[in-house]
Coordinates of N, CA and C in Angstrom, one line a residue:
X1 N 11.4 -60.0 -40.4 CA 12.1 -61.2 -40.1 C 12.4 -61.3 -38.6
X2 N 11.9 -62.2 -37.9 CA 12.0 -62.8 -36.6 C 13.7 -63.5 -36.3
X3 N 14.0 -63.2 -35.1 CA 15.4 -64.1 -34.9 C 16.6 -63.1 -34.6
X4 N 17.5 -63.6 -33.9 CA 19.0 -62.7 -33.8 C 19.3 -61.3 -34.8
X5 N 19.5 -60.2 -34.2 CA 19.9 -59.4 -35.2 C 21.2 -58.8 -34.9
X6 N 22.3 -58.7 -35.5 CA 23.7 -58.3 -35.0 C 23.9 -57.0 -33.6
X7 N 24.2 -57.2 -32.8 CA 23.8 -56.3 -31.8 C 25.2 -55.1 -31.7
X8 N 24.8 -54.4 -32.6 CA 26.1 -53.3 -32.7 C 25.7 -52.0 -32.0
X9 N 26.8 -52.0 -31.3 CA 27.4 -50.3 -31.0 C 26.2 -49.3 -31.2
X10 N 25.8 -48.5 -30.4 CA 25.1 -47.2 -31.0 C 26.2 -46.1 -31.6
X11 N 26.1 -45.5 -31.9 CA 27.2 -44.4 -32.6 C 27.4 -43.8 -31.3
X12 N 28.2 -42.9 -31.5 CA 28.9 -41.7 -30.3 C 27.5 -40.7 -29.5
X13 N 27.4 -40.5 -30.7 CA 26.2 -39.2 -30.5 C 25.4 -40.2 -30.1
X14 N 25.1 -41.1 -30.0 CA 23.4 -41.8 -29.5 C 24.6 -42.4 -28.3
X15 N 25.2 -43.1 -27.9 CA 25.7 -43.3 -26.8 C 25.5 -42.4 -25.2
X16 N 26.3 -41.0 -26.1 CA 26.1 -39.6 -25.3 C 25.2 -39.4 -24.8
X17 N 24.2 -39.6 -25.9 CA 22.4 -39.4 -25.1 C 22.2 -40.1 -24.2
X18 N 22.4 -41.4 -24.4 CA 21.6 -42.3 -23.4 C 22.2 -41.9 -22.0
X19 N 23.6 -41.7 -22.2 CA 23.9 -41.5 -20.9 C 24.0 -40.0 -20.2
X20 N 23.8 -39.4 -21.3 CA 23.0 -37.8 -20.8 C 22.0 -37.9 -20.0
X21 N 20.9 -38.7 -20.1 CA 19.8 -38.8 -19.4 C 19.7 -39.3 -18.3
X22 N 20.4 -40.4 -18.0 CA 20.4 -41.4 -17.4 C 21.1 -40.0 -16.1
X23 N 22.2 -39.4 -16.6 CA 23.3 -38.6 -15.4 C 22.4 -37.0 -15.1
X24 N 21.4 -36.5 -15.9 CA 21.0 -36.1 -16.0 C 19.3 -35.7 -15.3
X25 N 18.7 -36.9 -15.1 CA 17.6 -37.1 -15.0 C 17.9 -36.7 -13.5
X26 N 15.9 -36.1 -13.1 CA 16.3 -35.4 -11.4 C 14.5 -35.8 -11.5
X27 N 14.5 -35.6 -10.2 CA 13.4 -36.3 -9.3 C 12.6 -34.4 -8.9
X28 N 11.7 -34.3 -9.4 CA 11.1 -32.9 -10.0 C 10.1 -33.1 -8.9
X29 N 9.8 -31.8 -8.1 CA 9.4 -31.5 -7.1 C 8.3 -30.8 -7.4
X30 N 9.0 -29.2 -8.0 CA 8.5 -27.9 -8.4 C 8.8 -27.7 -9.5
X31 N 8.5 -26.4 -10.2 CA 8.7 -25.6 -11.2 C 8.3 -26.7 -12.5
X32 N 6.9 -27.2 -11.8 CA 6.2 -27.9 -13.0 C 5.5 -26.7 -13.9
X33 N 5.6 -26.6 -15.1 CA 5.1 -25.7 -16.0 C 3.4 -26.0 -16.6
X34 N 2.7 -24.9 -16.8 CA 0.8 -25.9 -16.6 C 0.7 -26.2 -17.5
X35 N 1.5 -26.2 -18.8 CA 1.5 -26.7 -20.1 C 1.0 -28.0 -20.0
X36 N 0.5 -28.0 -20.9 CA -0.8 -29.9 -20.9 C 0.9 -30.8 -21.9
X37 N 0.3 -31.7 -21.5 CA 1.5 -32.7 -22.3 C 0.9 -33.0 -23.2
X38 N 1.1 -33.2 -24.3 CA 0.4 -33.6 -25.8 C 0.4 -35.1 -25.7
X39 N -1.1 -36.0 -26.0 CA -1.3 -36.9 -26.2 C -0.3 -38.2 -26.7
X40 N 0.5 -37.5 -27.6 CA 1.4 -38.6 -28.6 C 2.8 -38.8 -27.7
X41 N 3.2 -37.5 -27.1 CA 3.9 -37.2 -26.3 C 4.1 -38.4 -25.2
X42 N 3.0 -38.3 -24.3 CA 2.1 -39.3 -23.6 C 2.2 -40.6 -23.9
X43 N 1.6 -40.8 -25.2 CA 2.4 -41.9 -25.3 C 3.7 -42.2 -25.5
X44 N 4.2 -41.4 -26.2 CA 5.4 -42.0 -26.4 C 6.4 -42.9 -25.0
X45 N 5.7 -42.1 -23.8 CA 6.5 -42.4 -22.8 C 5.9 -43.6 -22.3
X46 N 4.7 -44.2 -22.3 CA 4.2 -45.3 -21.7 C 4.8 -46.3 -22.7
X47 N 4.6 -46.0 -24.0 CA 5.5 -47.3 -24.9 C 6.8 -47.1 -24.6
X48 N 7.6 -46.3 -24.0 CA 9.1 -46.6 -23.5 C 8.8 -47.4 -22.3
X49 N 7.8 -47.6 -21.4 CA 7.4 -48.0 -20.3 C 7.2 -49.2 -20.6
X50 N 6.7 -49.6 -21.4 CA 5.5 -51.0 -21.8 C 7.3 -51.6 -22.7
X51 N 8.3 -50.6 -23.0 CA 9.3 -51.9 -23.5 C 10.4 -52.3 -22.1
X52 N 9.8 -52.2 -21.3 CA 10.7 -52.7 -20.3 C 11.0 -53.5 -20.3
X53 N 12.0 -54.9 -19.2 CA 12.1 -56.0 -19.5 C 11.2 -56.5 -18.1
X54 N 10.6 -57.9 -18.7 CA 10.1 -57.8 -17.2 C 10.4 -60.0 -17.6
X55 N 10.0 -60.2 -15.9 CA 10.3 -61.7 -16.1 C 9.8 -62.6 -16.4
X56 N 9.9 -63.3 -17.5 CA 9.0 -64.3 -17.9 C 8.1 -63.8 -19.0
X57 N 8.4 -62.2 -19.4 CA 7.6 -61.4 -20.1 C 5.9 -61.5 -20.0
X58 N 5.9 -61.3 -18.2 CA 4.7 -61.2 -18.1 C 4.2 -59.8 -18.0
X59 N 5.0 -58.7 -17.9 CA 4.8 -57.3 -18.5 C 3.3 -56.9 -17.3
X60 N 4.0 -57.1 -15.8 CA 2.5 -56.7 -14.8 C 2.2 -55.5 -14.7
X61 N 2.7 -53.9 -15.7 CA 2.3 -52.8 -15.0 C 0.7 -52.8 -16.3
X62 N 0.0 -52.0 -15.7 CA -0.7 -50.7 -16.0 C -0.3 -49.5 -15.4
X63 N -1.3 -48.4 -15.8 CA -1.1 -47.2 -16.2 C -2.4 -46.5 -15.9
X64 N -2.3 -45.9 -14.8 CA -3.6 -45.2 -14.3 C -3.0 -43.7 -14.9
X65 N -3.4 -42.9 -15.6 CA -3.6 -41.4 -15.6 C -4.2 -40.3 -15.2
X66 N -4.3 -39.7 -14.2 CA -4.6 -38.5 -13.6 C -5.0 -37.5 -14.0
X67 N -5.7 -37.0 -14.6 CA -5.7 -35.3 -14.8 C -6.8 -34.8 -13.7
X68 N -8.2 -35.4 -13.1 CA -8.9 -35.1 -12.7 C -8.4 -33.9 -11.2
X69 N -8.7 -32.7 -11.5 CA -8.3 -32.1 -9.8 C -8.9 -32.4 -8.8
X70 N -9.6 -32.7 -8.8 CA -11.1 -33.9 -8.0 C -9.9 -34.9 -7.6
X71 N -9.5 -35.6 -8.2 CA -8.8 -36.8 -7.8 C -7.5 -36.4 -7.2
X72 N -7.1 -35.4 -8.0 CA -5.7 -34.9 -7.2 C -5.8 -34.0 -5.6
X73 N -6.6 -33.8 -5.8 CA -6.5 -33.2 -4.0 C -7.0 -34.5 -3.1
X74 N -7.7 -35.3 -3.8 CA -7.7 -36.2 -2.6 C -6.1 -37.0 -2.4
X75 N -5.3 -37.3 -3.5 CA -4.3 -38.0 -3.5 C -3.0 -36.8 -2.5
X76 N -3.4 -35.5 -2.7 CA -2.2 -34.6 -2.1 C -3.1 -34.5 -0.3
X77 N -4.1 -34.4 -0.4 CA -4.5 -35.0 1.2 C -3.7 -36.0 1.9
X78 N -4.1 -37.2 1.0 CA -3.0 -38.3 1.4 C -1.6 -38.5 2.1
X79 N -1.3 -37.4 1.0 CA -0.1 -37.3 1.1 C 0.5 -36.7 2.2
X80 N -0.5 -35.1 2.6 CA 0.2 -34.4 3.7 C -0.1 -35.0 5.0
X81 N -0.9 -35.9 4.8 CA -1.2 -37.0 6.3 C -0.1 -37.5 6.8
X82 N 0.6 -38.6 5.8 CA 1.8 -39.6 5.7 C 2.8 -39.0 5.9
X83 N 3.1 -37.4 4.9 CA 4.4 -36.8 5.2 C 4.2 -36.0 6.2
X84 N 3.1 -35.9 7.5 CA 3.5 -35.0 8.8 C 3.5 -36.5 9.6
X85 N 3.2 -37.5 9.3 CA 3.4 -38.7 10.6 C 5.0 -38.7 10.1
X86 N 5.0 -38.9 8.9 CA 6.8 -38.8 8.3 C 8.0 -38.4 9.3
X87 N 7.5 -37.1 9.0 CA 8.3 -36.1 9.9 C 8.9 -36.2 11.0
X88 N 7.7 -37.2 11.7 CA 8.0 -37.1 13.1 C 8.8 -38.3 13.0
X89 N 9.4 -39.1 12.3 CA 10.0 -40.6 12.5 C 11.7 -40.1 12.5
X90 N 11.8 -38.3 12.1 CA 13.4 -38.1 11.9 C 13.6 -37.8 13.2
X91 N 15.3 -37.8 13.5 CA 15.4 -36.9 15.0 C 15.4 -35.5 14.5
X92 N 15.4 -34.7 15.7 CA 14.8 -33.2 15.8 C 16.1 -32.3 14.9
X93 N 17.0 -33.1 14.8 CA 18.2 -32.3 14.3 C 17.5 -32.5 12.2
X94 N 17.7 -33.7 12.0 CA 17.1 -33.5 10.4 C 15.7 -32.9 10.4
X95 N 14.8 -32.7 11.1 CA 13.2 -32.7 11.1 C 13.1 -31.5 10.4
X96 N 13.5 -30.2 10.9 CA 13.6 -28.9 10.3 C 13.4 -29.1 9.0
X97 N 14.9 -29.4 8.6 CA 15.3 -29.7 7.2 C 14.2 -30.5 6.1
X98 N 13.8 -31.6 6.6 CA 12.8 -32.3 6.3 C 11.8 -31.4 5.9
X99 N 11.3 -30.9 7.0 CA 9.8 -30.1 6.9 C 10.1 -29.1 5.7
X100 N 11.4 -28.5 5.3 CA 11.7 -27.5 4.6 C 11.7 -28.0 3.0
X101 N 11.3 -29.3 3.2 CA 11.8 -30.1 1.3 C 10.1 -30.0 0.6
X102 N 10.6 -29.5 -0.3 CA 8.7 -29.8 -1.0 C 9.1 -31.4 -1.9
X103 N 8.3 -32.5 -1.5 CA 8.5 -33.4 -1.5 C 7.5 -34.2 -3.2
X104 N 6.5 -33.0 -3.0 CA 5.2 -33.8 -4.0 C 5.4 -32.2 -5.1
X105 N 4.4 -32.3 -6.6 CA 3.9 -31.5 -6.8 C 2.5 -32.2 -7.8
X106 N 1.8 -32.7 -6.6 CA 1.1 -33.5 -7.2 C -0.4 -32.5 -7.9
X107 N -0.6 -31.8 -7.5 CA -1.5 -30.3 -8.2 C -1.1 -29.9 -8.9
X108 N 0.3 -29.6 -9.1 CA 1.1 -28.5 -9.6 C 1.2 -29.2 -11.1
X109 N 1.2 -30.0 -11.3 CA 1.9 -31.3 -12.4 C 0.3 -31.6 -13.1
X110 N 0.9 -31.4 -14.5 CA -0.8 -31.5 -15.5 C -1.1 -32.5 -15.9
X111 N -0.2 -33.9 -15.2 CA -0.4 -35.1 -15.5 C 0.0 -35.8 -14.1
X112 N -0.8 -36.7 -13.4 CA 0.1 -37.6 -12.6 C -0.1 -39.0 -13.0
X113 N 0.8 -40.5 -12.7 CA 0.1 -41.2 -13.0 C 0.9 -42.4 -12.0
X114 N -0.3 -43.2 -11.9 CA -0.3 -44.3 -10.9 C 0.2 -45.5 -11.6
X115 N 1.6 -46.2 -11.6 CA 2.2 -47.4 -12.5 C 2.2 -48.3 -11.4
X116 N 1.3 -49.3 -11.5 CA 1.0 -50.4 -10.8 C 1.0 -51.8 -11.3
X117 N 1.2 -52.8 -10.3 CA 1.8 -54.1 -10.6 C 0.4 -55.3 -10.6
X118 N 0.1 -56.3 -11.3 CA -0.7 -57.1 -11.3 C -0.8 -58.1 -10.9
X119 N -0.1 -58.4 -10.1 CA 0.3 -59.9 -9.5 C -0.2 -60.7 -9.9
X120 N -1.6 -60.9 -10.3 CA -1.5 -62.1 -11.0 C -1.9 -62.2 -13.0
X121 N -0.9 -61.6 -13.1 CA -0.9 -61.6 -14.5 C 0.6 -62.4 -14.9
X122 N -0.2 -63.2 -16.1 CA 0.5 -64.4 -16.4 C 0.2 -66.0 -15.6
X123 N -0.7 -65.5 -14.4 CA -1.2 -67.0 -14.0 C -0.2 -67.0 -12.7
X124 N -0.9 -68.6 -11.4 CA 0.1 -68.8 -10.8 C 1.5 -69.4 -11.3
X125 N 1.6 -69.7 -12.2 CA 3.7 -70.0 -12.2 C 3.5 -69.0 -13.7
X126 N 4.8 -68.6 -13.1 CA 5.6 -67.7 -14.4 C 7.1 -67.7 -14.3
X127 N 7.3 -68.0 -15.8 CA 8.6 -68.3 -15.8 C 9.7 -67.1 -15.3
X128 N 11.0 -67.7 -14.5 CA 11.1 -66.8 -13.3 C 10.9 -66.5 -12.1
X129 N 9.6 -66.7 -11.8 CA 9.5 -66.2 -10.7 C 8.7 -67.0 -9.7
X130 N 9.4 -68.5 -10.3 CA 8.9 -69.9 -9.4 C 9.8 -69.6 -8.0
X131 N 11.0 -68.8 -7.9 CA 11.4 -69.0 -6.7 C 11.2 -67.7 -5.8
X132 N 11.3 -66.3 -6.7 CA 11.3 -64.9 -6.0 C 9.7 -64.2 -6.1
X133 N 8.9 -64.4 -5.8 CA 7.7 -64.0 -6.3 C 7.9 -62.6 -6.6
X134 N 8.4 -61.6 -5.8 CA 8.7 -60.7 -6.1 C 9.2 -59.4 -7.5
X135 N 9.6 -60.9 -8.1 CA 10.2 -60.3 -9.6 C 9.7 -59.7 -10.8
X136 N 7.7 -59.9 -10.1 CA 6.5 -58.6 -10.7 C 7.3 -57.9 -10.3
X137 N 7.4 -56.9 -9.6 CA 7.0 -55.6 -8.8 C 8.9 -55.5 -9.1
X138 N 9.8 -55.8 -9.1 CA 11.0 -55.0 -10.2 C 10.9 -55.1 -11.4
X139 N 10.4 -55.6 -12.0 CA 9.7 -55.5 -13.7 C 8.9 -54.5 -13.5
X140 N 8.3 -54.1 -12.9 CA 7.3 -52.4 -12.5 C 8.6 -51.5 -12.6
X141 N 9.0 -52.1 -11.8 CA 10.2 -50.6 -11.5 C 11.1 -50.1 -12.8
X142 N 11.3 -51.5 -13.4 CA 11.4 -51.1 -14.4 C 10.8 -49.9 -16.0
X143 N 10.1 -50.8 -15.7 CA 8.9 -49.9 -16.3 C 9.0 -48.2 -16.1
X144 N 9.1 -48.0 -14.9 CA 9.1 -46.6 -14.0 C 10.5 -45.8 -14.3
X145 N 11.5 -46.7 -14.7 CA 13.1 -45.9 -14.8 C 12.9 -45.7 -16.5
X146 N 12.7 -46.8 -17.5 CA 12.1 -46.5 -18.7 C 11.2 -45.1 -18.7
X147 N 10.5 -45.0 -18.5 CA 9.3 -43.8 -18.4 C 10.2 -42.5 -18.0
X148 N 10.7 -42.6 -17.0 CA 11.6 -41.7 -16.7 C 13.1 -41.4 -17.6
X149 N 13.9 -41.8 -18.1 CA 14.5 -41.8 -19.1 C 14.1 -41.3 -20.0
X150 N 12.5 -41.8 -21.0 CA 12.3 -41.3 -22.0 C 11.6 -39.6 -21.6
X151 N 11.3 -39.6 -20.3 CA 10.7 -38.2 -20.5 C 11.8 -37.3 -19.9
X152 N 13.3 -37.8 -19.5 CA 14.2 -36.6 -19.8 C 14.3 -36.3 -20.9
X153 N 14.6 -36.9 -21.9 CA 14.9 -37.2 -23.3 C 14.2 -36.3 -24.1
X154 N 12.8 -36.1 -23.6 CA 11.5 -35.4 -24.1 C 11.7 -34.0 -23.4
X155 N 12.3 -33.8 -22.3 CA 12.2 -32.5 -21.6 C 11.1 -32.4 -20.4
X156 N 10.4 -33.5 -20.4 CA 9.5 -33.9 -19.4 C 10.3 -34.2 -18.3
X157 N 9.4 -33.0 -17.1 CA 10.2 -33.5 -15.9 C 9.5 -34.8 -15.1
X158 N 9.6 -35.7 -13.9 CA 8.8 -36.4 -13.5 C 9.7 -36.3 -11.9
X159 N 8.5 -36.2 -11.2 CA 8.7 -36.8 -9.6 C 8.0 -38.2 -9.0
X160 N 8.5 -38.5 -8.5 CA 7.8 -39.8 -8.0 C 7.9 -39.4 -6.4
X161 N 6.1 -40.1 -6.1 CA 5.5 -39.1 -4.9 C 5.8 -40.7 -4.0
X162 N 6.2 -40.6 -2.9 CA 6.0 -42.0 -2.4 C 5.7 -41.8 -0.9
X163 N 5.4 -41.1 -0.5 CA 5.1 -41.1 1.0 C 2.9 -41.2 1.5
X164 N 3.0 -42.2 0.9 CA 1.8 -42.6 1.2 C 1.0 -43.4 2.2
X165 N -0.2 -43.7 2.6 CA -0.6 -45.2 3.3 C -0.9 -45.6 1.9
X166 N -0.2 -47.2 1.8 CA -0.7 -48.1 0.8 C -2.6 -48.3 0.3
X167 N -2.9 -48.0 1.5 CA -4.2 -47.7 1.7 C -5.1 -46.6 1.4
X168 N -5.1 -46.1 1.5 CA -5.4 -44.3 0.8 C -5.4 -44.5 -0.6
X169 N -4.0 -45.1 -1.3 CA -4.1 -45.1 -3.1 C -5.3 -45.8 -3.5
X170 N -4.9 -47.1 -3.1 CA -6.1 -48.0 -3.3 C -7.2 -47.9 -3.0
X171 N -7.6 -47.1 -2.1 CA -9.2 -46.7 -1.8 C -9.1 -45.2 -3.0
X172 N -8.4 -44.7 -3.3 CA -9.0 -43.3 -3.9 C -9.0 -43.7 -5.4
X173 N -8.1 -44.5 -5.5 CA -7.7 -44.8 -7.0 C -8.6 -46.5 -7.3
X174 N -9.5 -46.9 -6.7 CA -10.4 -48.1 -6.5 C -9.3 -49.1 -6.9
X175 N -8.1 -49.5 -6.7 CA -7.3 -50.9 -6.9 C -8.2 -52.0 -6.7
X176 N -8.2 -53.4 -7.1 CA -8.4 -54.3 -6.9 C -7.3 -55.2 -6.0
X177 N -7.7 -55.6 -5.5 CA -6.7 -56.3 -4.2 C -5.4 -57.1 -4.6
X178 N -5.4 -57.9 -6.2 CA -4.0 -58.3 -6.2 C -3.3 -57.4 -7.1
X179 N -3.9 -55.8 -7.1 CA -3.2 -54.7 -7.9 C -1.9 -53.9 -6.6
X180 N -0.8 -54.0 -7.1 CA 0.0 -52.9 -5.8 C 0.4 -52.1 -6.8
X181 N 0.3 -50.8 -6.2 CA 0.7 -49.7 -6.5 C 1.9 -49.5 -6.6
X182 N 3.0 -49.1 -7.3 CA 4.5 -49.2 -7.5 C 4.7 -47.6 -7.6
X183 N 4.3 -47.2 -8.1 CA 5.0 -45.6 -8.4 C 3.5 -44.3 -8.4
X184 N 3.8 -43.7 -7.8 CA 2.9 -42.2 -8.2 C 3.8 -41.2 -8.7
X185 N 3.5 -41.2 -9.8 CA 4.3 -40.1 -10.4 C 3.8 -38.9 -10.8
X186 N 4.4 -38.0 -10.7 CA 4.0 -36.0 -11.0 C 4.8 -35.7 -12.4
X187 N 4.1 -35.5 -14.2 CA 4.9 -35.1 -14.7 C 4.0 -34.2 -15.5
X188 N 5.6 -33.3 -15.8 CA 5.0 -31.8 -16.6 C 6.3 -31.0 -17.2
X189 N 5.8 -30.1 -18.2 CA 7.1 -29.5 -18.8 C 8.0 -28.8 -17.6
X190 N 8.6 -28.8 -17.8 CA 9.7 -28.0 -16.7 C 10.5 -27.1 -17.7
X191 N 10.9 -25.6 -17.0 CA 11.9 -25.1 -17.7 C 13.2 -25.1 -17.3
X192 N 13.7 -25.7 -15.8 CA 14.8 -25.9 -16.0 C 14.7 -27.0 -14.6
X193 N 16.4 -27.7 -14.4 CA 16.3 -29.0 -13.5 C 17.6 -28.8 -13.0
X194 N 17.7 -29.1 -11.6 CA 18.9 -29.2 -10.7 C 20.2 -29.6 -12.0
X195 N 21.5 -29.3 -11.1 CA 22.2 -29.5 -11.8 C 23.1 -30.4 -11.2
X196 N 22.1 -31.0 -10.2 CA 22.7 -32.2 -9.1 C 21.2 -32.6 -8.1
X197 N 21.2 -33.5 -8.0 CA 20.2 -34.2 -7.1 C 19.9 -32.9 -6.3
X198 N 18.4 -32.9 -6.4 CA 18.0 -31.6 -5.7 C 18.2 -32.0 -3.8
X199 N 18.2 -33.3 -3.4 CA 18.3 -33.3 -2.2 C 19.9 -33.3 -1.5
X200 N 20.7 -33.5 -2.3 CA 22.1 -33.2 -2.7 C 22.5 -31.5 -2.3
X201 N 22.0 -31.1 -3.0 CA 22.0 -29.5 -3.3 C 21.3 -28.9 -1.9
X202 N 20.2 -29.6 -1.3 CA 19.9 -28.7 -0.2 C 20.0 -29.5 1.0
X203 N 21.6 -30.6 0.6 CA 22.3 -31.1 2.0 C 21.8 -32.1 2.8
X204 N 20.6 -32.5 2.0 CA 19.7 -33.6 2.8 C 21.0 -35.4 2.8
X205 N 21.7 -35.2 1.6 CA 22.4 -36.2 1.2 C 23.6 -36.4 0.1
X206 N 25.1 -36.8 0.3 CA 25.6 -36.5 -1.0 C 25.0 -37.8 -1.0
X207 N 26.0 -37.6 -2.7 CA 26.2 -39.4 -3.9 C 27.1 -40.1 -2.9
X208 N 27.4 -40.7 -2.7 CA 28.2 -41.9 -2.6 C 29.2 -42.4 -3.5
X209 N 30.2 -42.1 -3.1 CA 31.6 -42.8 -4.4 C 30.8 -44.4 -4.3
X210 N 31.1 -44.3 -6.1 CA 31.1 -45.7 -6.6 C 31.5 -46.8 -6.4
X211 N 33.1 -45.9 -6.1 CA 34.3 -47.4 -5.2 C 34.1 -48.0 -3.8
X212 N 33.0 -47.3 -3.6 CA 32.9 -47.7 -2.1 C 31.8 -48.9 -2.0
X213 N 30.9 -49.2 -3.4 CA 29.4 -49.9 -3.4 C 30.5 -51.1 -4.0
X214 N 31.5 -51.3 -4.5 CA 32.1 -52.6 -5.6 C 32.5 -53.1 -4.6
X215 N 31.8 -54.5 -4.7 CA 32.8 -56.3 -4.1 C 33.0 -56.9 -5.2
X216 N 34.0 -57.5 -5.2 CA 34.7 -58.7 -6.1 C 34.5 -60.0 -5.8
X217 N 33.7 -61.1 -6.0 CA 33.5 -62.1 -5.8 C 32.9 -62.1 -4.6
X218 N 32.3 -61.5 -3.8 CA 31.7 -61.3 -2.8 C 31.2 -60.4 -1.6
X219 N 30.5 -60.3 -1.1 CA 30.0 -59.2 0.0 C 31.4 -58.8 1.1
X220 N 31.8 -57.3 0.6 CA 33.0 -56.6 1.2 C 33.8 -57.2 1.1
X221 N 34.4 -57.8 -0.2 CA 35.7 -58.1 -1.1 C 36.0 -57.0 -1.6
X222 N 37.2 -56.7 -1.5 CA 37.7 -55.7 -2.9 C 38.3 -56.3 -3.7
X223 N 38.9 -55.6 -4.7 CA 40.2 -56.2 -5.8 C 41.3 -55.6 -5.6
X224 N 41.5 -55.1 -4.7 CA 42.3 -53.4 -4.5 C 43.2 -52.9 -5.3
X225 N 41.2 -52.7 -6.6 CA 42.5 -51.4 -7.2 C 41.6 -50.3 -6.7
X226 N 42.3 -49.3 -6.2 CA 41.4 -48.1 -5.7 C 41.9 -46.8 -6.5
X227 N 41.9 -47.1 -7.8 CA 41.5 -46.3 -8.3 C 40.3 -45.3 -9.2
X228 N 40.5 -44.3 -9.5 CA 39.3 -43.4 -10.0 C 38.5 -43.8 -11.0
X229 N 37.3 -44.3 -10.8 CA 36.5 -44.6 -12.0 C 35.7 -43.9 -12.7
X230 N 35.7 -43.6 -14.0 CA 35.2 -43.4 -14.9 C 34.1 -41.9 -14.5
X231 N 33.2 -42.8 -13.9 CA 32.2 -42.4 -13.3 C 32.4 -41.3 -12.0
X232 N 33.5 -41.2 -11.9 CA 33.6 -40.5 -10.6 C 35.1 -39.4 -10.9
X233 N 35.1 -39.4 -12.8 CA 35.9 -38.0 -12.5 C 35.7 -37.4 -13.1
X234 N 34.0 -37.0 -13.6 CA 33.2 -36.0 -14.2 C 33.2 -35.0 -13.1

């Protein structure tokens, strides 16, 4: 039966989870395990991907999959190009530090996969996105935090590789011109995961208090209550 269904509460225990993962989930570098990901597995995560919300429900990602090592060395070439021009864009005081982060594990990882946007899928007008054209490509992203979620959930770690030329993917990965690339992702079993943002941990960056990102009715409004939220006395 089609139509409204009462939208209740998850229980405690499914609550917990969702937001276990969500506090949980880390941006996987290393210590990918060469264990193959099981097909169903696989899927399971693309159909957490494919239920994203997107605008106008024009739903613009695909899903390129990787396993080729042929393909993966040309993509981690890529990569070490972009991340030594990278390098050089920090001052000399973070650069070290920089150079010291392993940023990809795009070999290492027994799956990578390319989540790309279609621009023109759904036609020129789509509802929504008559005024932001843009609002493909955060429907991708979407897509990409879904996928991520469900493969904490799974125990699947994932990194997302982003230091590329836009150009290199699409010539290695043959894109068609109104395809943009949104995400390269590295995923694989992992046996274990920071227990705080790995860039956190090796000083590149804290979190940011929460209270500091809230306006009330406007850009740099407060309410002034400054007190401790929720989120910030874990």
């Amino acid at each position: 039966m089609t139509g409204p269904k009462p939208a209740a509460a998850f229980s405690t225990d499914e609550k917990q989870a969702v937001y276990r993962a969500i506090r949980t989930r880390r941006d996987v570098r290393s210590n990918f395990l060469p264990d193959p990901i099981a097909d169903d597995m696989l899927n399971r995560l693309l159909l957490a991907a494919h239920h994203a919300p997107s605008v106008g429900f024009m739903q613009p990602w695909n899903f390129i999959i990787i396993r080729s090592p042929a393909v993966k060395t040309q993509i981690k070439s890529a990569f070490l190009r972009a991340n030594a021009e990278a390098a050089q864009m920090f001052p000399e005081r973070e650069r070290a530090l920089y150079s010291k982060l392993k940023l990809e594990g795009i070999t290492e990882a027994p799956v990578n996969l390319c989540i790309t946007c279609d621009r023109q899928r759904g036609g020129p007008v789509v509802l929504g996105r008559t005024q932001n054209r843009d609002m493909d490509l955060y429907s991708t992203v979407c897509a990409v935090q879904n996928l991520w979620l469900a493969a904490r959930a799974e125990g699947i770690g994932v990194g997302w590789v982003s230091i590329f030329h836009d150009e290199d993917l699409r010539r290695i990965l043959s894109l068609p011109d109104h395809v943009t690339p949104v995400a390269y992702l590295c995923l694989g079993h992992v046996d274990e995961l920071w227990s705080e943002p790995e860039l956190q941990a090796k000083g590149w960056r804290d979190r940011l208090p929460l209270q500091d990102l809230i306006f009330t009715d406007g850009w740099d409004q407060k309410s002034g209550d400054d007190s401790q939220s929720p989120a910030e006395a874990d």
